[in-house]
XYZ file of C-alpha atoms in Angstrom:
501
model
C -45.555 7.960 -75.453
C -46.812 11.154 -77.047
C -47.527 12.735 -73.662
C -44.135 11.534 -72.383
C -42.329 13.119 -75.367
C -44.200 16.416 -74.809
C -43.154 16.460 -71.196
C -39.514 15.799 -71.978
C -39.165 18.587 -74.639
C -36.442 21.093 -73.744
C -37.572 24.451 -72.343
C -37.767 27.356 -74.714
C -35.189 30.061 -74.826
C -37.582 32.299 -72.996
C -38.020 29.803 -70.159
C -34.315 28.902 -69.882
C -33.254 31.972 -67.824
C -36.203 31.549 -65.520
C -35.186 27.896 -64.988
C -31.615 28.862 -64.236
C -32.746 31.512 -61.746
C -35.034 28.986 -60.042
C -32.194 26.417 -59.817
C -29.783 29.053 -58.521
C -32.332 30.241 -55.851
C -33.084 26.597 -54.968
C -29.408 25.953 -54.203
C -28.350 29.462 -53.019
C -31.384 30.039 -50.727
C -30.625 27.150 -48.301
C -26.943 28.084 -48.358
C -27.780 31.668 -47.305
C -29.930 30.371 -44.482
C -27.087 28.026 -43.430
C -24.681 30.997 -43.436
C -26.955 32.892 -41.171
C -27.044 29.882 -38.845
C -23.271 29.686 -39.003
C -22.969 33.296 -37.741
C -25.233 32.526 -34.822
C -23.286 29.424 -33.954
C -19.697 30.563 -34.404
C -19.937 34.028 -32.928
C -17.964 33.868 -29.672
C -18.169 30.118 -29.816
C -15.234 29.933 -27.270
C -17.250 31.554 -24.626
C -17.673 30.548 -21.834
C -14.092 29.364 -21.231
C -15.425 26.373 -19.158
C -16.704 22.852 -19.549
C -20.509 23.196 -20.027
C -22.756 20.341 -18.837
C -21.703 17.071 -20.419
C -18.712 18.701 -22.068
C -17.018 17.421 -19.019
C -17.241 13.966 -20.552
C -17.176 14.424 -24.253
C -14.459 17.054 -24.606
C -12.093 15.054 -22.410
C -12.995 11.823 -24.068
C -12.287 13.478 -27.566
C -8.856 14.616 -26.289
C -8.173 11.068 -25.158
C -9.112 9.806 -28.594
C -6.535 11.985 -30.165
C -3.825 10.677 -27.902
C -4.822 7.093 -27.156
C -7.541 6.151 -29.610
C -9.852 5.227 -26.663
C -11.417 6.934 -23.631
C -8.998 7.335 -20.708
C -9.705 7.568 -17.090
C -9.497 10.981 -15.335
C -8.977 12.166 -11.798
C -12.468 13.325 -11.053
C -14.802 13.783 -8.074
C -18.559 14.374 -8.160
C -18.021 17.767 -9.844
C -15.346 16.600 -12.296
C -12.436 18.166 -10.455
C -9.499 18.356 -10.529
C -9.423 16.945 -14.090
C -11.677 19.723 -15.440
C -9.410 22.458 -14.068
C -6.381 20.911 -15.611
C -8.136 20.353 -18.912
C -9.566 23.870 -19.285
C -6.170 25.302 -18.268
C -4.440 23.491 -21.134
C -2.807 20.739 -19.017
C -5.052 17.704 -19.620
C -2.273 15.218 -18.903
C -2.123 16.358 -15.306
C -5.676 15.298 -14.831
C -5.287 11.768 -16.109
C -5.790 8.693 -13.954
C -4.832 5.113 -14.917
C -6.456 2.814 -17.439
C -9.220 2.826 -20.017
C -12.508 4.513 -19.195
C -16.061 3.304 -19.428
C -18.284 5.364 -21.795
C -22.073 5.475 -21.826
C -22.261 6.191 -25.624
C -20.546 4.956 -28.763
C -17.486 6.654 -30.089
C -18.345 8.401 -33.372
C -19.532 11.700 -31.933
C -16.391 11.981 -29.844
C -14.224 11.241 -32.835
C -15.923 14.193 -34.634
C -15.241 16.373 -31.627
C -11.621 15.140 -31.689
C -11.372 16.093 -35.336
C -12.207 19.697 -34.471
C -9.672 19.669 -31.620
C -6.992 18.256 -33.976
C -7.463 21.409 -36.213
C -8.220 24.216 -33.716
C -6.643 22.809 -30.494
C -8.036 21.621 -27.212
C -9.513 25.002 -26.021
C -13.262 25.764 -25.888
C -13.411 26.770 -29.540
C -11.570 23.642 -30.604
C -13.757 21.154 -28.790
C -16.992 22.976 -29.843
C -16.286 23.742 -33.442
C -17.336 20.329 -34.741
C -20.733 20.552 -33.031
C -21.097 24.030 -34.552
C -20.337 22.717 -38.027
C -22.852 19.886 -37.466
C -25.538 22.453 -36.405
C -24.990 24.465 -39.586
C -25.083 21.257 -41.704
C -28.358 20.280 -40.023
C -29.971 23.647 -41.106
C -28.760 23.109 -44.618
C -30.018 19.546 -44.757
C -33.385 20.437 -43.380
C -33.825 23.290 -45.904
C -32.872 21.047 -48.873
C -35.011 18.131 -47.635
C -38.043 20.377 -46.965
C -37.567 21.892 -50.453
C -37.543 18.455 -52.031
C -40.639 17.382 -50.090
C -42.674 20.483 -50.868
C -41.258 21.516 -54.188
C -40.924 25.144 -52.714
C -37.662 26.899 -52.145
C -39.466 29.316 -49.952
C -40.882 26.622 -47.705
C -37.568 24.860 -47.645
C -35.692 27.993 -46.522
C -38.418 28.646 -43.987
C -37.854 25.272 -42.439
C -34.206 25.870 -42.223
C -34.715 29.320 -40.775
C -37.045 28.117 -38.136
C -34.425 25.653 -37.052
C -31.698 28.273 -36.988
C -33.984 30.411 -34.712
C -34.547 27.710 -32.198
C -32.844 28.063 -28.797
C -32.528 24.345 -28.330
C -30.707 23.882 -31.667
C -28.497 26.897 -30.847
C -27.352 25.543 -27.480
C -26.869 22.039 -28.934
C -24.788 23.505 -31.697
C -22.625 25.592 -29.333
C -21.904 22.798 -26.855
C -19.570 19.839 -27.339
C -22.186 17.127 -26.928
C -23.596 14.363 -29.108
C -27.178 15.215 -29.877
C -26.422 17.678 -32.747
C -24.365 14.939 -34.528
C -27.260 12.421 -34.056
C -29.599 15.063 -35.725
C -27.289 15.455 -38.656
C -27.079 11.757 -39.429
C -30.855 11.114 -38.948
C -31.596 14.102 -41.349
C -29.020 12.791 -43.807
C -30.452 9.261 -43.690
C -34.035 10.504 -44.156
C -32.954 12.725 -47.095
C -31.294 9.743 -48.690
C -34.572 7.714 -48.365
C -36.596 10.549 -49.863
C -34.196 10.692 -52.836
C -34.414 6.942 -53.127
C -38.259 7.089 -53.194
C -38.235 9.612 -56.088
C -35.594 7.553 -58.030
C -37.578 4.311 -57.451
C -40.859 5.807 -58.767
C -39.089 7.224 -61.840
C -37.381 3.882 -62.496
C -40.650 1.932 -62.152
C -42.622 4.324 -64.409
C -39.920 4.136 -67.000
C -39.889 0.273 -67.140
C -42.108 -1.360 -69.724
C -42.480 -4.456 -67.511
C -43.796 -2.614 -64.448
C -47.226 -4.027 -64.877
C -46.129 -7.691 -64.478
C -46.679 -9.760 -61.335
C -44.889 -8.011 -58.501
C -43.225 -5.570 -60.804
C -39.511 -5.606 -61.783
C -36.409 -5.389 -59.565
C -35.134 -1.827 -58.950
C -31.686 -0.949 -57.516
C -31.821 1.322 -54.539
C -28.469 3.168 -54.509
C -29.735 5.984 -52.204
C -30.918 3.345 -49.692
C -27.373 2.113 -49.367
C -26.275 5.677 -48.502
C -29.177 5.818 -45.945
C -27.823 2.669 -44.296
C -24.458 4.343 -43.892
C -26.021 7.495 -42.381
C -28.248 5.534 -40.006
C -25.197 3.470 -38.950
C -23.373 6.704 -38.242
C -26.385 7.834 -36.162
C -26.308 4.724 -34.102
C -22.552 5.041 -33.724
C -23.192 8.426 -32.130
C -26.094 7.417 -29.806
C -28.010 4.196 -29.503
C -31.260 6.109 -29.753
C -30.615 6.340 -33.524
C -31.925 2.812 -33.762
C -35.467 3.972 -33.187
C -35.665 6.113 -36.241
C -33.745 3.518 -38.157
C -36.482 0.973 -37.508
C -39.274 3.422 -38.460
C -37.745 4.669 -41.686
C -36.693 1.233 -42.802
C -40.334 0.027 -42.512
C -41.493 3.269 -44.144
C -39.175 2.764 -47.149
C -40.685 -0.618 -47.694
C -44.157 0.904 -47.600
C -43.008 3.426 -50.151
C -41.771 0.578 -52.363
C -45.144 -1.115 -52.210
C -46.950 2.031 -53.142
C -44.576 2.854 -55.960
C -45.157 -0.645 -57.392
C -48.816 -0.187 -57.012
C -48.883 3.122 -58.745
C -46.723 1.827 -61.570
C -49.480 -0.716 -62.293
C -47.821 -3.874 -60.851
C -50.001 -6.870 -60.188
C -49.939 -7.858 -56.470
C -47.283 -5.089 -55.719
C -46.608 -6.293 -52.149
C -45.589 -9.636 -53.438
C -42.870 -7.693 -55.383
C -41.855 -5.965 -52.124
C -41.333 -9.180 -50.169
C -39.717 -10.920 -53.072
C -37.478 -8.177 -54.612
C -37.169 -5.447 -52.030
C -37.178 -6.937 -48.528
C -33.911 -8.883 -48.504
C -31.844 -6.179 -50.420
C -33.204 -3.582 -47.975
C -32.040 -5.709 -44.961
C -28.602 -5.820 -46.433
C -28.474 -2.167 -47.563
C -29.846 -0.749 -44.356
C -29.305 -3.135 -41.442
C -26.113 -4.894 -42.465
C -24.469 -1.745 -43.784
C -25.508 0.095 -40.673
C -24.064 -2.705 -38.477
C -20.767 -2.618 -40.356
C -20.596 1.126 -39.952
C -21.342 0.850 -36.325
C -18.631 -1.748 -35.737
C -16.184 0.279 -37.727
C -16.705 3.259 -35.447
C -15.105 1.170 -32.631
C -11.893 0.740 -34.511
C -9.899 2.728 -31.823
C -11.207 0.359 -29.118
C -10.328 -2.727 -31.221
C -6.858 -1.330 -31.744
C -6.256 -0.457 -28.118
C -3.771 -2.649 -26.246
C -2.253 -3.757 -29.596
C 0.916 -2.907 -31.490
C -1.349 -0.824 -33.894
C -2.299 1.486 -31.055
C 1.440 1.760 -30.129
C 2.331 2.612 -33.777
C -0.582 5.149 -34.178
C -0.549 6.875 -30.799
C 2.708 5.866 -29.112
C 0.642 4.549 -26.223
C -0.523 1.154 -25.098
C -3.695 1.602 -23.048
C -6.412 -1.130 -23.436
C -9.891 0.185 -23.795
C -12.441 -0.565 -21.088
C -13.295 -4.278 -21.097
C -10.993 -4.768 -24.127
C -9.458 -7.862 -22.539
C -12.457 -9.208 -20.846
C -12.751 -12.199 -23.211
C -9.078 -13.187 -22.428
C -9.864 -13.288 -18.781
C -13.076 -15.292 -19.451
C -12.239 -17.836 -22.069
C -15.063 -19.652 -23.964
C -15.313 -23.211 -24.817
C -17.634 -22.458 -27.649
C -16.202 -19.441 -29.424
C -12.656 -19.450 -30.992
C -10.107 -17.104 -29.612
C -9.897 -14.850 -32.633
C -13.421 -13.701 -31.756
C -12.231 -12.516 -28.369
C -12.454 -8.811 -29.351
C -16.104 -9.211 -30.426
C -16.913 -11.171 -27.259
C -15.331 -8.414 -25.249
C -17.231 -5.680 -27.105
C -20.466 -7.703 -26.621
C -19.851 -7.786 -22.912
C -19.081 -4.070 -22.848
C -22.363 -3.412 -24.598
C -24.287 -5.649 -22.217
C -22.833 -3.658 -19.319
C -23.753 -0.322 -20.975
C -27.237 -1.507 -21.732
C -27.680 -2.632 -18.134
C -26.532 0.842 -17.053
C -28.954 2.657 -19.349
C -31.938 0.462 -18.353
C -30.963 0.910 -14.697
C -30.799 4.731 -14.666
C -33.573 5.449 -12.176
C -31.990 8.127 -10.028
C -33.812 11.392 -9.716
C -31.960 14.363 -11.333
C -32.882 17.926 -10.544
C -32.227 18.873 -14.156
C -34.241 16.025 -15.740
C -37.470 16.527 -17.660
C -39.994 13.924 -18.590
C -40.836 13.030 -22.232
C -44.369 14.430 -21.977
C -42.901 17.769 -20.961
C -40.604 18.036 -24.013
C -43.017 19.374 -26.626
C -44.182 22.228 -24.429
C -40.734 22.975 -22.872
C -42.019 21.913 -19.529
C -38.621 21.736 -17.644
C -35.707 23.175 -19.618
C -32.232 22.344 -18.103
C -29.894 24.966 -16.835
C -26.649 23.747 -18.276
C -24.196 26.353 -16.878
C -24.384 29.223 -14.445
C -21.911 31.689 -13.031
C -21.983 34.941 -11.074
C -20.865 38.104 -12.862
C -19.619 41.097 -10.750
C -20.678 44.663 -11.367
C -19.107 46.349 -14.295
C -18.183 43.047 -16.118
C -19.802 41.731 -19.291
C -22.465 44.513 -19.169
C -23.528 43.911 -15.550
C -24.920 47.159 -14.110
C -26.319 45.680 -10.793
C -24.453 44.716 -7.700
C -24.376 41.185 -8.863
C -25.552 39.439 -12.062
C -25.913 35.824 -13.094
C -24.985 34.407 -16.473
C -26.389 31.055 -17.538
C -26.846 28.730 -20.495
C -30.304 27.098 -20.539
C -31.295 24.349 -22.908
C -34.592 26.118 -23.778
C -36.190 25.893 -27.172
C -37.860 29.002 -28.609
C -41.403 28.900 -27.133
C -43.119 30.459 -30.149
C -41.623 27.787 -32.446
C -42.115 24.849 -30.093
C -45.651 25.670 -28.901
C -46.928 26.371 -32.469
C -45.152 23.211 -33.715
C -47.509 21.118 -31.500
C -50.428 22.606 -33.411
C -48.553 22.039 -36.700
C -47.894 18.445 -35.731
C -51.583 17.788 -35.122
C -52.333 19.304 -38.514
C -49.779 16.942 -39.987
C -51.473 13.990 -38.327
C -54.801 15.097 -40.056
C -52.974 15.388 -43.386
C -51.352 12.007 -42.995
C -54.676 10.163 -42.284
C -57.377 12.298 -44.012
C -55.372 13.351 -47.103
C -53.160 10.273 -47.126
C -50.163 12.601 -47.592
C -46.922 10.544 -47.521
C -44.866 13.556 -46.525
C -46.910 14.296 -43.479
C -46.782 10.643 -42.522
C -43.025 10.635 -42.719
C -42.685 13.776 -40.570
C -45.215 12.563 -37.936
C -43.707 9.092 -37.873
C -40.201 10.360 -37.515
C -41.228 12.642 -34.674
C -42.979 9.841 -32.784
C -40.122 7.444 -33.371
C -37.811 9.932 -31.693
C -40.122 10.635 -28.862
C -42.318 7.668 -27.844
C -39.539 5.227 -27.102
C -38.635 7.309 -24.029
C -42.005 6.835 -22.306
C -41.535 3.203 -21.048
C -38.358 4.075 -19.239
C -39.782 7.370 -17.861
C -42.946 5.642 -16.633
C -40.888 2.838 -14.985
C -38.657 5.353 -13.339
C -41.630 7.201 -12.028
C -42.868 4.107 -10.238
C -39.564 3.538 -8.408
C -39.388 5.381 -5.044
C -36.945 6.409 -3.854
C -35.173 6.491 -7.225
C -31.563 5.401 -7.242
C -28.993 3.909 -9.563
C -27.537 0.622 -8.621
C -24.920 -0.442 -11.169
C -21.211 -0.719 -11.611
C -19.831 2.884 -11.881
C -23.172 4.419 -10.718
C -22.147 7.747 -12.279
C -19.516 8.728 -14.723
C -18.046 11.026 -12.119
C -16.930 8.023 -10.128
C -16.225 5.496 -12.954
C -12.444 6.024 -12.545
C -12.614 3.678 -9.582
C -13.824 0.776 -11.750
C -11.254 -1.533 -13.136
C -11.183 -2.428 -16.756
C -12.506 -5.889 -16.005
C -15.170 -4.902 -13.528
C -18.572 -6.465 -13.842
C -21.873 -5.040 -12.525
C -23.114 -6.624 -9.308
C -26.045 -8.898 -9.593
C -29.267 -7.201 -8.970
C -31.823 -9.808 -10.176
C -34.620 -9.166 -12.551
C -36.595 -6.779 -10.345
C -34.581 -3.706 -11.339
C -36.852 -1.168 -9.804
C -37.326 -3.092 -6.560
C -33.649 -3.821 -6.182
C -32.631 -0.214 -6.849
C -35.223 1.185 -4.395
C -33.823 -1.075 -1.662
C -30.261 0.184 -2.189
C -28.759 3.325 -0.656
C -29.148 6.379 -2.830
C -26.393 7.156 -5.257
C -24.867 10.623 -5.379
C -26.611 12.981 -7.795
C -25.158 13.486 -11.285
C -26.044 15.498 -14.367
C -25.583 12.411 -16.504
C -28.513 10.666 -18.095
C -28.929 7.807 -20.445
C -30.712 9.987 -22.883
């Protein structure tokens, strides 16, 4: 108690200004780095005046969300025309086709893009500004999280600055796509778990009964916030579930170590008895509720609520599937959930069946060394325009990370592995585990695709460029369990830039 009282004594008058300066620098430093990132992102954000890469899907889907609450079909061919021309010219209605549209990813990211369009219009700046704001927020979050992990404002700001100088981050932040939103929610969820870890250890050390069998019950408020963030990540892209699984397990390991360090007898018994069930509710149940809530527009589609909110009545893709396929087991009021389940089954079947070769694709083992960056947009520039001094120039956007950062990060990652195992550093273990949880799950599909020759895609709506021909109640044709064998025996599908990743 004497040592505790000594530690908790207020700082002297001499130390107070230094403490205030440190606190100001700890908050202001990451904000300055984020402001620099914001300049890089928002400078000429409306350029090019075109739909870049998968903006051809997400920008138009976001516009449909604003006007219908769900994705709407478009008049598109293999290159997205004529809908893209109408959309970028400011006449999106002219590019619409009939009915609800199938989408390969959950709706949250497109709702965020739609929010930017609601404020700044449907032009290039409008449909990119939400991604830009998310990119800046990612820099701020990383700087603050790194500062909390290391206790150093300099290291925290350095982490944020390295992200702001990365080409991959910059391109993702300046394009209306989903990956930057996924990054933000994963970072936010991890930051909540780090805060929860610190609060848990402080609470256990302050409890007089921490040494009893299993230790006392501790409320994890920040873990509830983490469940919300990871639910938002999964509602942006399904790949968020990989990091959700890892960080949930890691949080339980942190609980066990916290109880052990607090002197609890049989600390892991306390984890299974006091932490496991609450963590399932706070993380998995909360994330599931958040995920379902992100589909509210789809649930409302085809109902009077959609008519009242949007003045339209367009059922979402597969929204009425259950009505056309009644069940003798489930009551009719569960029809919307049955339809959503079927929609998800179709989408999962699509993702697992993407085996078509793509000239722009790169394999997971190439990612850390930037083995095959994608050219996302390219156009010819005539002499005298945009600084072109030659007879003909080419302008392009390439999704290429900064080589100096990425290549040295491989060495840094190996160093973190050593720290995690040799020094048993929990921070290094969290970083390495999060990296692997985001990377390794892509290997099985990549290896399976590599064994399929010639690679094709054999599913309903083989590419989103032709999905407008699918009816809202279409079902994928049976292909059997031998996905690779069945696909290889089918005629090749037309190439597309779309990938399940």
